[in-house]
Short mmCIF file of C-alpha atoms in Angstrom, two decimals:
data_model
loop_
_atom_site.label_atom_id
_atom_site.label_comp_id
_atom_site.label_asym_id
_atom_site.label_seq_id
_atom_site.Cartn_x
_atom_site.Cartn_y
_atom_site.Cartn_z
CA UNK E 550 42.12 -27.31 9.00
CA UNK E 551 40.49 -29.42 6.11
CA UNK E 552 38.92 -27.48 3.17
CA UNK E 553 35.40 -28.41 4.46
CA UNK E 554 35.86 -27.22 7.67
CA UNK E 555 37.25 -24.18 5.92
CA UNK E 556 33.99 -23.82 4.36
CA UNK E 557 31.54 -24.64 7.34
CA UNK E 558 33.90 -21.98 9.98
CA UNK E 559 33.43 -19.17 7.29
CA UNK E 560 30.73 -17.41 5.97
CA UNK E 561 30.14 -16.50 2.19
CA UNK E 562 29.64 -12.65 1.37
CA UNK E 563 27.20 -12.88 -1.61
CA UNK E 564 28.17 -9.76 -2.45
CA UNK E 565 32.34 -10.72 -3.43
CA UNK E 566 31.11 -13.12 -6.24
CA UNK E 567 29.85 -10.20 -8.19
CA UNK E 568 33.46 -9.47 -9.40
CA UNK E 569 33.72 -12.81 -10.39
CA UNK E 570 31.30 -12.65 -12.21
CA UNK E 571 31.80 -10.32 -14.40
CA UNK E 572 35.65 -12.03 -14.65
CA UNK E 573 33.81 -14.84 -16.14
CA UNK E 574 31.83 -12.92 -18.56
CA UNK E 575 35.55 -11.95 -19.85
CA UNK E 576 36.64 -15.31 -19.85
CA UNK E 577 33.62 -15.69 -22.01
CA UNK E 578 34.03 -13.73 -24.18
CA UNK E 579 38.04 -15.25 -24.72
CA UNK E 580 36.45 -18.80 -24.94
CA UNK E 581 34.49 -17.23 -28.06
CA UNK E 582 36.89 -15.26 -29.18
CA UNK E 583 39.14 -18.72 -28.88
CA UNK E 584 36.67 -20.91 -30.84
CA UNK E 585 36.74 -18.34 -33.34
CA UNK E 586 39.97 -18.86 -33.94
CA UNK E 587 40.25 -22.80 -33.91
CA UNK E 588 37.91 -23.02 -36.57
CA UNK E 589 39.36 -19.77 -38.52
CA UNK E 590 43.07 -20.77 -38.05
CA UNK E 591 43.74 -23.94 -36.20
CA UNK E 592 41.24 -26.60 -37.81
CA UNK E 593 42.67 -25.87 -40.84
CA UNK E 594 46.35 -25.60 -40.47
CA UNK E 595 46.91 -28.92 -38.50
CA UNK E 596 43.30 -30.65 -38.92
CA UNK E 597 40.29 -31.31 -36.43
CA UNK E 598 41.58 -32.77 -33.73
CA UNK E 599 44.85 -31.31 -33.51
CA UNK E 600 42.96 -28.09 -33.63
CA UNK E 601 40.77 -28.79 -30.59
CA UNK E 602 43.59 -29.67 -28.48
CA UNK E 603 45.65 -26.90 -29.45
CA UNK E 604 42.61 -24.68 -28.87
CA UNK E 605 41.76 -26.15 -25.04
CA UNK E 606 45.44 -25.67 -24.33
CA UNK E 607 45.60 -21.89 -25.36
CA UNK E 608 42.34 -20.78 -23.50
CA UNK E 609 43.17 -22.95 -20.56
CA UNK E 610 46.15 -20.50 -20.29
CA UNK E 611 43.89 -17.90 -21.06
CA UNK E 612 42.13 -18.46 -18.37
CA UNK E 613 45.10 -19.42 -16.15
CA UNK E 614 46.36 -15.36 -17.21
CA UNK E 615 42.87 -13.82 -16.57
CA UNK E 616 42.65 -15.82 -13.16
CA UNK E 617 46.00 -14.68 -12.03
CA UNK E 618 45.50 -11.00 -12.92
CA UNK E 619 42.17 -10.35 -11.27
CA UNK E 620 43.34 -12.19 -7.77
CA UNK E 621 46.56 -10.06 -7.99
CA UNK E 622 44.26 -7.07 -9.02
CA UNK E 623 41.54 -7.25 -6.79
CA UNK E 624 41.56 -5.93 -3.25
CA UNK E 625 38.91 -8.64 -1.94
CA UNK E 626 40.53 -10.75 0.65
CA UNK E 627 38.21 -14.18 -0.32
CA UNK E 628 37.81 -16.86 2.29
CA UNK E 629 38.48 -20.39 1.26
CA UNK E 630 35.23 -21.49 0.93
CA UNK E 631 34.65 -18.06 -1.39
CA UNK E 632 37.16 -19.55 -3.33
CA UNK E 633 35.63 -22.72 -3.72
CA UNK E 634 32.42 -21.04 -4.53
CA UNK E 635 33.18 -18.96 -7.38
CA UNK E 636 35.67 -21.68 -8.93
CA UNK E 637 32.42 -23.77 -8.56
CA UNK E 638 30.22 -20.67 -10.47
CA UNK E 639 32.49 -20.37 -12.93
CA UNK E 640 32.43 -23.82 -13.77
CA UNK E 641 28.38 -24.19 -13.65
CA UNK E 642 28.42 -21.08 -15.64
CA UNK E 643 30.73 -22.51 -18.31
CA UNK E 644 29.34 -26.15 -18.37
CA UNK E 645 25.56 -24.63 -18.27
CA UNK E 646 26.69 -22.07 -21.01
CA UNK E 647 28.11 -24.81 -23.35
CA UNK E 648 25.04 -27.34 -22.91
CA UNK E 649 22.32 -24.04 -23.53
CA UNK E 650 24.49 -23.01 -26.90
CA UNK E 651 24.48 -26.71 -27.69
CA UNK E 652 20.43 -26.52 -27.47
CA UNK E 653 20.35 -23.09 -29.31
CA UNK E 654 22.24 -24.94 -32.16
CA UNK E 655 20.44 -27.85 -32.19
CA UNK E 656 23.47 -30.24 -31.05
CA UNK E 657 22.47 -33.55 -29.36
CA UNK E 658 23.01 -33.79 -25.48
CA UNK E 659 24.85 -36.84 -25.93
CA UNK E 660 26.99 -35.03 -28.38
CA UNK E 661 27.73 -32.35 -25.83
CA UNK E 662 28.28 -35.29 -23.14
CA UNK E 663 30.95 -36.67 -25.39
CA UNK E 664 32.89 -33.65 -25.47
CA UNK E 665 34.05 -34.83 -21.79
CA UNK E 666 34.93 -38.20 -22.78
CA UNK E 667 38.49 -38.40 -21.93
CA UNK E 668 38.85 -42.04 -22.83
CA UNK E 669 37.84 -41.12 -26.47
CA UNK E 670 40.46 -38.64 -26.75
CA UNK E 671 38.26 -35.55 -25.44
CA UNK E 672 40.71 -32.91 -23.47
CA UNK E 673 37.79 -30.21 -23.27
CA UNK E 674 37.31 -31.24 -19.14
CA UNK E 675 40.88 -29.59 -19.08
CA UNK E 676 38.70 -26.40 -19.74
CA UNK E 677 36.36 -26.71 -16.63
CA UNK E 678 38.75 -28.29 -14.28
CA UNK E 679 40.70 -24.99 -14.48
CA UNK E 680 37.98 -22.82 -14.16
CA UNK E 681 37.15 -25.00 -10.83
CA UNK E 682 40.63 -24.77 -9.27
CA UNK E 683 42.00 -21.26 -10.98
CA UNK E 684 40.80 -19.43 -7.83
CA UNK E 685 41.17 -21.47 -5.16
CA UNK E 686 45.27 -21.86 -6.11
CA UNK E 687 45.79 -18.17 -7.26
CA UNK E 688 43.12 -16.67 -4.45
CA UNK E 689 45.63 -18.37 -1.83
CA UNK E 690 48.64 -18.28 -3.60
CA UNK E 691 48.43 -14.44 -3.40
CA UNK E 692 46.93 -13.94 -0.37
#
């Protein structure tokens, strides 16, 4: 069975994305707690770039850990397409998060924008690409 006829032969419970949501506020408040610490400890120990990659490496295992314990903690059996949904909330959550604190602060869009520019060097899409697949390979991995 493909993933999208996973999706289309299950229903979605509403009411099982309100754990994950309230994962994601903790993953939240790591990715702050994270940028805290790149620009505290990282940026200036091994510079500005060196600092961001280091710092999208750590909270992409961060959120990697956090992932893995709540789907080995939580006695929700998700569907596939539930899977797909709240790896898809967490990463509208994230990317909406990140563009409204980048309005807040008064940072261009296109600065924001250029945060995913791989081809200049960016890793940050490392950050949202987890958050998009985290539960679909640790929700079926320990099912």
């Amino acid at each position: 069975m493909t993933l999208l006829a996973a999706l289309d032969a299950q229903p979605i419970r509403p009411r099982v994305l309100l754990y994950p949501l309230g994962v994601w506020v903790v993953m939240a408040v790591v990715a702050i707690a994270n940028g805290g610490f790149r620009e505290v400890v990282l940026i200036p120990r091994v510079g500005s770039y060196r600092g961001h990659v280091l710092s999208t490496a750590l909270l992409v295992g961060a959120i990697l850990v956090v992932s893995f314990l709540y789907f080995s903690w939580t006695p929700i059996d998700y569907s596939q397409g539930e899977l797909v949904v709240v790896g898809v909330l967490w990463t509208v959550l994230t990317v909406g998060f990140e563009f409204v604190v980048g309005y807040v602060e008064g940072t261009p869009v296109s600065v924001t924008l250029g945060q995913y520019d791989v081809l200049a060097g960016q890793v940050w899409i490392a950050v949202p690409l987890t958050l998009l697949f985290a539960p679909l390979l640790f929700g079926w991995y320990l099912s």
